[in-house]
Amino acid sequence: MIPPGKTLGILGGGQLGRMLAQAAQSLGYRVHVFEPAGPCPAGAVADKEVNAAYDDIAALTTFARACDVLTYEFENIPSAPLAAIAGLAPLYPRAEVLHICQNRQREKAWLRANNFPHVRYAEALDGDIAPAIAVVGRPCVVKTADFGYDGKGQMKIASDADLEQAAAIFRGRRCVVERWVDFSREISAIVARSSTGETKVFPIAENIHTRHILDFSIVPARVSPPVTHEAETLAVALAEKIGVVGLLAVEMFVTTGGEVLVNELAPRPHNSGHWSLDGCETSQFEQHVRAVCGLPLGEVTVREPTVMVNILGDAWRWQEGRVIGDPSWGAILAAPRAKLHLYGKTEPRPGRKMGHFTVRDADIATALTRAQELKQKL
Ligand code: AMP
């Protein structure tokens, strides 16, 4: 066990690192943040911020030596530098887990090899997507294997014209091609597994994406008890099989036939778990700290049905490509059982996650209606 008072090192300095740092500090830990581009949202709240490239082994070594335990909030950290600091302080989740989850081709191959239900897919590793599209059939979606998030590096293919366009865009890039899923719901399960082997799954979230970016998370998810049970069971089985210590977020599709298919894994706090800051006995950030430090895991009961809404840079007032005003925060600040969370980012950009808000109510339908109304008023 790494007790309160020790130092947690976080690789990555975005909003996930910021909320993780705040949770760790509430438990009495010191927090150091390593982020290439400073000043960063996590650095603003941390006890120490180090700005250096991930492949600056000397800087990373000095950073790791000053920490008692290390974690990350960002998946696209190259594996060679992580290998270089192995042994200086425990790193959770282990580098092997990150290696699988940071690349779609490895992640899907791992799901397939371990018989977890996943979306039908084919690999296009030589940059020629046509044969893979012929295998999975249309409609389908092409995704780059590396460095994709929030729908970046993805394209849906239905027509011949789409195929021609995609062939040019993705030529020479390592890709996977996935069958398009006719889903009735998108859901996610966030499971915590501690260094002692204890596991706990947060209540299942239902996620609504707009232009491939998470828009709303709704908890509890509006799915049947068998689907909830299946999603929870899958999440625990995945966490145990991959041997995660910390959080594992599992994004899933519920098909129109009621089948649950795994879409993506993330070994870190996840946007679809932000509701837990206000709606759950323990937040996902506190749970991650508890898990990587070997503390008992916290209770994950829902306090009240909760809806989380992302606030993107689009919510600022724009004119001719320039920001001319802030969103009007007043309605959220004045609303009962609503909470505003901003990440301290100074430069709004379209599609950039600037913050989120939550709305709680006695039933989920009312919470969702109120959340939609408040979003309109931004
Ligand atoms: P991803 O980056 O894989 O999580 O994809 C972002 C979002 O795009 C998902 O949450 C879905 O809304 C949509 N999407 C991705 N893959 C598929 C698919 N195979 N079928 C249908 N929708 C998809």
Coordinates of C-alpha atoms and ligand atoms in Angstrom, one line a residue:
M1 CA 0.0 0.0 0.0
I2 CA 1.2 3.5 -0.9
P3 CA -0.3 5.6 2.0
P4 CA -1.5 9.2 1.9
G5 CA 1.4 11.6 2.2
K6 CA 3.3 9.8 -0.6
T7 CA 3.8 11.3 -4.1
L8 CA 1.7 10.3 -7.1
G9 CA 3.2 11.0 -10.5
I10 CA 0.8 11.6 -13.4
L11 CA 2.0 11.4 -17.0
G12 CA -0.2 13.7 -19.0
G13 CA -1.5 17.1 -17.9
G14 CA -5.0 17.4 -19.4
Q15 CA -8.3 17.6 -17.6
L16 CA -8.2 13.9 -16.6
G17 CA -4.9 14.6 -14.9
R18 CA -6.3 17.7 -13.3
M19 CA -9.3 15.9 -11.7
L20 CA -7.1 13.0 -10.8
A21 CA -4.6 15.3 -9.0
Q22 CA -7.5 17.0 -7.1
A23 CA -8.8 13.7 -5.9
A24 CA -5.4 12.5 -4.9
Q25 CA -4.7 15.7 -3.0
S26 CA -8.1 15.3 -1.1
L27 CA -6.7 12.0 0.1
G28 CA -3.5 13.7 1.2
Y29 CA -1.2 12.7 -1.6
R30 CA 1.4 15.0 -3.2
V31 CA 1.0 15.2 -7.0
H32 CA 3.7 15.7 -9.7
V33 CA 2.6 16.1 -13.3
F34 CA 4.7 15.4 -16.4
E35 CA 3.4 17.1 -19.5
P36 CA 5.2 18.0 -22.7
A37 CA 3.3 21.3 -23.4
G38 CA 3.0 23.5 -20.3
P39 CA 1.4 25.2 -18.6
C40 CA -1.3 22.6 -18.5
P41 CA -4.7 22.1 -16.7
A42 CA -3.3 19.4 -14.3
G43 CA -0.1 21.4 -13.7
A44 CA -2.2 24.3 -12.5
V45 CA -3.4 22.3 -9.5
A46 CA -0.4 19.9 -9.0
D47 CA 2.4 20.3 -6.3
K48 CA 4.9 20.2 -9.2
E49 CA 4.7 20.4 -13.0
V50 CA 7.5 19.2 -15.2
N51 CA 7.5 20.1 -18.9
A52 CA 9.6 17.9 -21.2
A53 CA 9.0 15.6 -24.1
Y54 CA 7.9 12.0 -23.4
D55 CA 11.1 10.7 -25.0
D56 CA 13.4 12.9 -22.8
I57 CA 14.6 10.0 -20.8
A58 CA 16.7 12.1 -18.5
A59 CA 13.7 14.3 -17.5
L60 CA 11.4 11.3 -17.2
T61 CA 14.0 9.5 -15.0
T62 CA 14.3 12.5 -12.6
F63 CA 10.5 12.7 -12.5
A64 CA 10.0 9.0 -11.8
R65 CA 12.7 9.1 -9.0
A66 CA 10.8 11.8 -7.1
C67 CA 7.5 9.8 -7.1
D68 CA 6.3 6.8 -5.1
V69 CA 3.8 5.6 -7.7
L70 CA 3.2 6.5 -11.3
T71 CA 0.1 6.6 -13.5
Y72 CA -1.0 8.2 -16.7
E73 CA -4.1 10.1 -18.0
F74 CA -3.2 9.9 -21.6
E75 CA -2.9 6.8 -23.8
N76 CA -0.5 8.0 -26.5
I77 CA 2.7 7.8 -24.5
P78 CA 5.4 6.0 -26.4
S79 CA 6.3 2.6 -24.8
A80 CA 10.2 3.0 -25.0
P81 CA 10.4 5.8 -22.4
L82 CA 8.1 3.9 -20.1
A83 CA 10.4 0.9 -20.3
A84 CA 13.3 3.1 -19.4
I85 CA 11.7 4.2 -16.1
A86 CA 10.4 0.7 -15.2
G87 CA 11.7 -0.1 -11.8
L88 CA 12.2 3.4 -10.6
A89 CA 8.6 3.5 -9.2
P90 CA 5.6 1.2 -9.8
L91 CA 3.7 2.2 -12.9
Y92 CA -0.1 1.4 -12.9
P93 CA -1.8 0.3 -15.2
R94 CA 1.3 -1.6 -16.3
A95 CA 3.0 -0.6 -19.6
E96 CA 1.8 -3.9 -21.2
V97 CA -1.9 -2.8 -20.7
L98 CA -1.1 0.6 -22.2
H99 CA 0.6 -1.0 -25.1
I100 CA -2.5 -3.0 -26.0
C101 CA -5.0 -0.2 -25.4
Q102 CA -3.1 2.5 -27.3
N103 CA -3.5 0.9 -30.6
R104 CA -6.8 -0.2 -32.2
Q105 CA -5.3 -3.1 -34.1
R106 CA -3.6 -4.6 -31.0
E107 CA -6.7 -4.0 -28.9
K108 CA -9.0 -5.7 -31.3
A109 CA -6.6 -8.6 -31.8
W110 CA -6.5 -9.0 -28.0
L111 CA -10.3 -9.0 -27.7
R112 CA -10.5 -11.5 -30.5
A113 CA -7.8 -13.8 -29.0
N114 CA -9.5 -13.7 -25.6
N115 CA -13.0 -14.3 -27.0
F116 CA -14.6 -11.1 -25.9
P117 CA -17.6 -10.0 -28.0
H118 CA -16.4 -7.3 -30.4
V119 CA -17.4 -5.6 -33.6
R120 CA -16.6 -7.6 -36.8
Y121 CA -13.4 -6.1 -38.2
A122 CA -10.5 -6.6 -40.6
E123 CA -7.0 -5.3 -40.5
A124 CA -5.6 -3.0 -43.3
L125 CA -2.0 -2.7 -42.1
D126 CA -0.4 -1.9 -45.4
G127 CA -2.5 1.2 -46.0
D128 CA -4.8 -0.5 -48.6
I129 CA -8.3 -0.5 -47.2
A130 CA -10.2 -2.0 -50.1
P131 CA -9.5 -5.7 -49.3
A132 CA -10.5 -5.2 -45.6
I133 CA -13.7 -3.4 -46.7
A134 CA -14.5 -6.4 -48.9
V135 CA -14.1 -8.7 -45.9
V136 CA -16.4 -6.8 -43.4
G137 CA -18.8 -5.5 -46.0
R138 CA -20.5 -2.0 -46.2
P139 CA -21.5 0.1 -44.4
C140 CA -18.3 0.1 -42.4
V141 CA -16.0 2.5 -40.7
V142 CA -12.2 2.9 -41.3
K143 CA -10.2 3.9 -38.2
T144 CA -6.5 4.5 -38.0
A145 CA -4.7 2.1 -35.7
D146 CA -2.7 4.6 -33.7
F147 CA -3.4 8.0 -32.1
G148 CA -7.1 8.3 -32.7
Y149 CA -9.6 9.8 -30.3
D150 CA -12.9 11.5 -30.3
G151 CA -13.6 10.3 -33.8
K152 CA -10.3 11.7 -35.2
G153 CA -8.9 9.5 -38.0
Q154 CA -12.3 7.8 -38.7
M155 CA -14.5 7.7 -41.7
K156 CA -17.8 5.9 -42.5
I157 CA -17.9 4.1 -45.8
A158 CA -21.2 3.4 -47.5
S159 CA -21.0 4.5 -51.2
D160 CA -18.4 3.9 -53.9
A161 CA -17.5 7.6 -53.7
D162 CA -16.8 7.2 -49.9
L163 CA -14.6 4.3 -50.7
E164 CA -12.6 6.2 -53.3
Q165 CA -12.2 9.2 -51.0
A166 CA -11.2 7.0 -48.0
A167 CA -8.7 5.0 -50.1
A168 CA -6.9 8.3 -50.8
I169 CA -7.1 9.6 -47.2
F170 CA -5.9 6.4 -45.6
R171 CA -3.3 5.3 -48.2
G172 CA -0.1 4.2 -46.5
R173 CA -1.6 4.4 -43.0
R174 CA -2.1 1.4 -40.7
C175 CA -5.9 1.0 -40.2
V176 CA -8.7 -1.3 -39.1
V177 CA -12.0 -1.5 -40.8
E178 CA -15.1 -2.2 -38.7
R179 CA -18.5 -3.2 -39.6
W180 CA -21.0 -0.4 -39.0
V181 CA -23.1 -1.3 -35.9
D182 CA -26.8 -0.7 -35.9
F183 CA -26.8 0.1 -32.2
S184 CA -29.8 0.9 -30.0
R185 CA -27.5 2.4 -27.3
E186 CA -23.9 3.2 -26.6
I187 CA -22.9 2.4 -23.0
S188 CA -19.7 2.3 -20.9
A189 CA -18.6 0.5 -17.8
I190 CA -15.8 1.8 -15.7
V191 CA -14.2 -0.9 -13.6
A192 CA -11.6 -0.4 -10.9
R193 CA -9.2 -3.1 -10.0
S194 CA -6.7 -2.4 -7.2
S195 CA -3.2 -3.7 -6.7
T196 CA -4.8 -6.2 -4.2
G197 CA -7.1 -7.7 -6.9
E198 CA -10.3 -6.1 -5.5
T199 CA -12.7 -5.0 -8.3
K200 CA -15.7 -2.6 -8.4
V201 CA -17.7 -1.5 -11.4
F202 CA -19.3 1.9 -11.6
P203 CA -23.0 1.9 -12.6
I204 CA -23.3 1.7 -16.4
A205 CA -23.4 5.0 -18.2
E206 CA -25.4 5.5 -21.4
N207 CA -23.5 7.7 -23.8
I208 CA -24.8 10.0 -26.6
H209 CA -22.2 11.1 -29.1
T210 CA -22.5 14.0 -31.5
R211 CA -20.0 14.1 -34.4
H212 CA -18.1 11.2 -32.7
I213 CA -17.6 13.3 -29.5
L214 CA -19.3 12.4 -26.2
D215 CA -22.2 14.8 -25.7
F216 CA -24.3 13.4 -22.9
S217 CA -23.7 10.6 -20.3
I218 CA -26.8 9.3 -18.6
V219 CA -26.7 7.3 -15.4
P220 CA -28.3 4.9 -14.8
A221 CA -28.2 3.8 -18.4
R222 CA -31.7 3.2 -19.9
V223 CA -31.0 -0.4 -20.7
S224 CA -32.6 -3.7 -19.5
P225 CA -31.3 -5.5 -16.4
P226 CA -29.8 -8.3 -18.5
V227 CA -27.9 -5.8 -20.6
T228 CA -26.6 -4.1 -17.4
H229 CA -25.6 -7.4 -16.0
E230 CA -23.8 -8.4 -19.2
A231 CA -21.9 -5.1 -19.4
E232 CA -20.8 -5.3 -15.7
T233 CA -19.7 -9.0 -16.1
L234 CA -17.8 -8.2 -19.3
A235 CA -16.0 -5.2 -17.6
V236 CA -14.8 -7.3 -14.7
A237 CA -13.7 -10.2 -16.9
L238 CA -11.8 -7.7 -19.2
A239 CA -10.1 -6.0 -16.2
E240 CA -9.0 -9.4 -14.8
K241 CA -7.9 -10.8 -18.1
I242 CA -5.8 -7.8 -19.0
G243 CA -4.5 -7.5 -15.4
V244 CA -5.2 -3.8 -15.1
V245 CA -4.4 -2.0 -11.8
G246 CA -6.4 1.3 -11.8
L247 CA -9.4 2.0 -13.9
L248 CA -10.4 0.3 -17.2
A249 CA -13.1 2.1 -19.1
V250 CA -15.0 -0.2 -21.5
E251 CA -17.1 1.4 -24.3
M252 CA -19.7 -0.9 -25.7
F253 CA -22.5 -1.0 -28.3
V254 CA -25.9 -2.5 -27.4
T255 CA -27.2 -3.8 -30.8
T256 CA -30.8 -3.6 -31.8
G257 CA -30.9 -7.4 -31.1
G258 CA -29.7 -6.8 -27.4
E259 CA -26.2 -8.0 -27.9
V260 CA -23.4 -6.2 -26.1
L261 CA -20.2 -5.7 -28.1
V262 CA -17.0 -4.1 -26.9
N263 CA -15.9 -1.1 -28.9
E264 CA -12.9 0.4 -27.1
L265 CA -10.9 0.1 -23.9
A266 CA -9.1 2.9 -22.0
P267 CA -6.9 2.2 -19.0
R268 CA -7.6 5.5 -17.2
P269 CA -10.4 7.7 -16.0
H270 CA -12.8 8.3 -18.9
N271 CA -15.1 11.2 -20.0
S272 CA -18.1 9.0 -19.5
G273 CA -17.2 8.7 -15.8
H274 CA -17.3 12.4 -15.0
W275 CA -20.8 12.1 -13.7
S276 CA -19.4 10.3 -10.7
L277 CA -17.9 13.5 -9.4
D278 CA -21.3 14.6 -8.4
G279 CA -23.6 11.6 -8.7
C280 CA -21.7 8.8 -7.0
E281 CA -20.4 8.0 -3.5
T282 CA -16.9 7.8 -4.9
S283 CA -15.7 9.6 -8.1
Q284 CA -13.8 7.7 -10.8
F285 CA -10.8 9.9 -10.0
E286 CA -10.7 9.0 -6.3
Q287 CA -11.2 5.3 -7.3
H288 CA -8.3 5.4 -9.6
V289 CA -6.1 6.8 -6.9
R290 CA -7.3 4.2 -4.4
A291 CA -6.7 1.4 -6.9
V292 CA -3.1 2.4 -7.9
C293 CA -2.2 3.0 -4.3
G294 CA -3.6 -0.3 -3.0
L295 CA -6.3 1.4 -0.7
P296 CA -9.7 -0.3 -0.3
L297 CA -11.9 0.7 -3.2
G298 CA -14.7 3.2 -2.5
E299 CA -18.5 2.6 -2.6
V300 CA -19.9 3.1 -6.1
T301 CA -23.6 3.6 -5.4
V302 CA -25.5 6.3 -7.4
R303 CA -26.5 9.1 -5.1
E304 CA -29.1 10.3 -7.6
P305 CA -29.8 9.8 -11.3
T306 CA -27.3 12.1 -13.1
V307 CA -26.7 13.5 -16.5
M308 CA -23.3 14.8 -17.6
V309 CA -23.0 17.2 -20.5
N310 CA -19.6 18.1 -22.1
I311 CA -18.9 21.7 -22.8
L312 CA -16.8 22.1 -26.0
G313 CA -15.1 25.2 -27.3
D314 CA -18.1 25.5 -29.7
A315 CA -20.1 26.9 -26.8
W316 CA -18.1 30.1 -26.7
R317 CA -19.4 33.0 -28.9
W318 CA -17.5 33.1 -32.2
Q319 CA -17.4 35.6 -35.0
E320 CA -15.4 35.1 -38.1
G321 CA -13.2 32.4 -36.5
R322 CA -12.5 34.4 -33.4
V323 CA -13.9 34.2 -29.8
I324 CA -15.9 37.2 -28.9
G325 CA -17.5 36.1 -25.7
D326 CA -17.8 33.4 -23.0
P327 CA -20.8 31.0 -22.7
S328 CA -23.4 32.3 -20.3
W329 CA -22.7 30.2 -17.2
G330 CA -25.5 31.9 -15.2
A331 CA -28.2 29.3 -15.9
I332 CA -26.1 26.4 -14.8
L333 CA -24.8 28.2 -11.7
A334 CA -28.3 29.1 -10.7
A335 CA -29.9 25.7 -11.3
P336 CA -30.6 23.5 -8.3
R337 CA -28.7 20.2 -8.3
A338 CA -26.5 21.3 -11.2
K339 CA -22.7 21.6 -11.0
L340 CA -20.3 23.3 -13.4
H341 CA -16.7 22.0 -13.9
L342 CA -14.3 24.0 -16.0
Y343 CA -10.8 22.7 -16.8
G344 CA -8.9 26.0 -16.7
K345 CA -8.1 25.9 -20.5
T346 CA -7.4 29.4 -21.7
E347 CA -7.9 28.8 -25.5
P348 CA -11.3 27.5 -26.6
R349 CA -11.3 25.7 -29.9
P350 CA -14.2 24.0 -31.7
G351 CA -14.4 20.4 -30.6
R352 CA -12.0 21.0 -27.6
K353 CA -13.3 19.8 -24.3
M354 CA -13.3 22.9 -22.0
G355 CA -15.4 21.5 -19.1
H356 CA -18.6 19.7 -18.3
F357 CA -21.7 20.1 -16.1
T358 CA -23.9 17.6 -14.3
V359 CA -27.6 17.7 -13.5
R360 CA -29.2 15.5 -10.8
D361 CA -32.8 14.8 -10.3
A362 CA -35.1 12.2 -8.7
D363 CA -35.6 10.5 -12.1
I364 CA -33.4 10.2 -15.1
A365 CA -36.0 11.6 -17.6
T366 CA -36.3 14.8 -15.7
A367 CA -32.6 15.1 -15.3
L368 CA -32.1 14.7 -19.0
T369 CA -34.7 17.3 -20.0
R370 CA -33.2 19.8 -17.5
A371 CA -29.7 19.1 -18.8
Q372 CA -30.8 19.6 -22.4
E373 CA -32.5 22.9 -21.5
L374 CA -29.4 24.1 -19.7
K375 CA -27.2 23.2 -22.6
Q376 CA -29.4 25.3 -24.9
K377 CA -29.0 28.3 -22.5
L378 CA -25.2 28.1 -22.6
Ligands
AMP1 P1 -14.5 5.4 -31.2 O1 -13.4 6.3 -31.4 O2 -14.2 4.0 -31.8 O3 -15.0 5.3 -29.8 O4 -15.7 5.9 -32.1 C1 -16.3 7.2 -31.7 C2 -17.8 7.0 -32.0 O5 -18.1 6.8 -33.4 C3 -18.5 5.9 -31.3 O6 -18.8 6.2 -29.9 C4 -19.7 5.7 -32.1 O7 -20.7 6.7 -31.9 C5 -19.2 5.9 -33.5 N1 -18.8 4.6 -34.1 C6 -17.5 4.1 -34.0 N2 -17.4 2.9 -34.5 C7 -18.6 2.5 -34.9 C8 -19.2 1.4 -35.6 N3 -18.5 0.3 -35.9 N4 -20.5 1.4 -35.8 C9 -21.3 2.5 -35.5 N5 -20.8 3.6 -34.9 C10 -19.5 3.6 -34.6

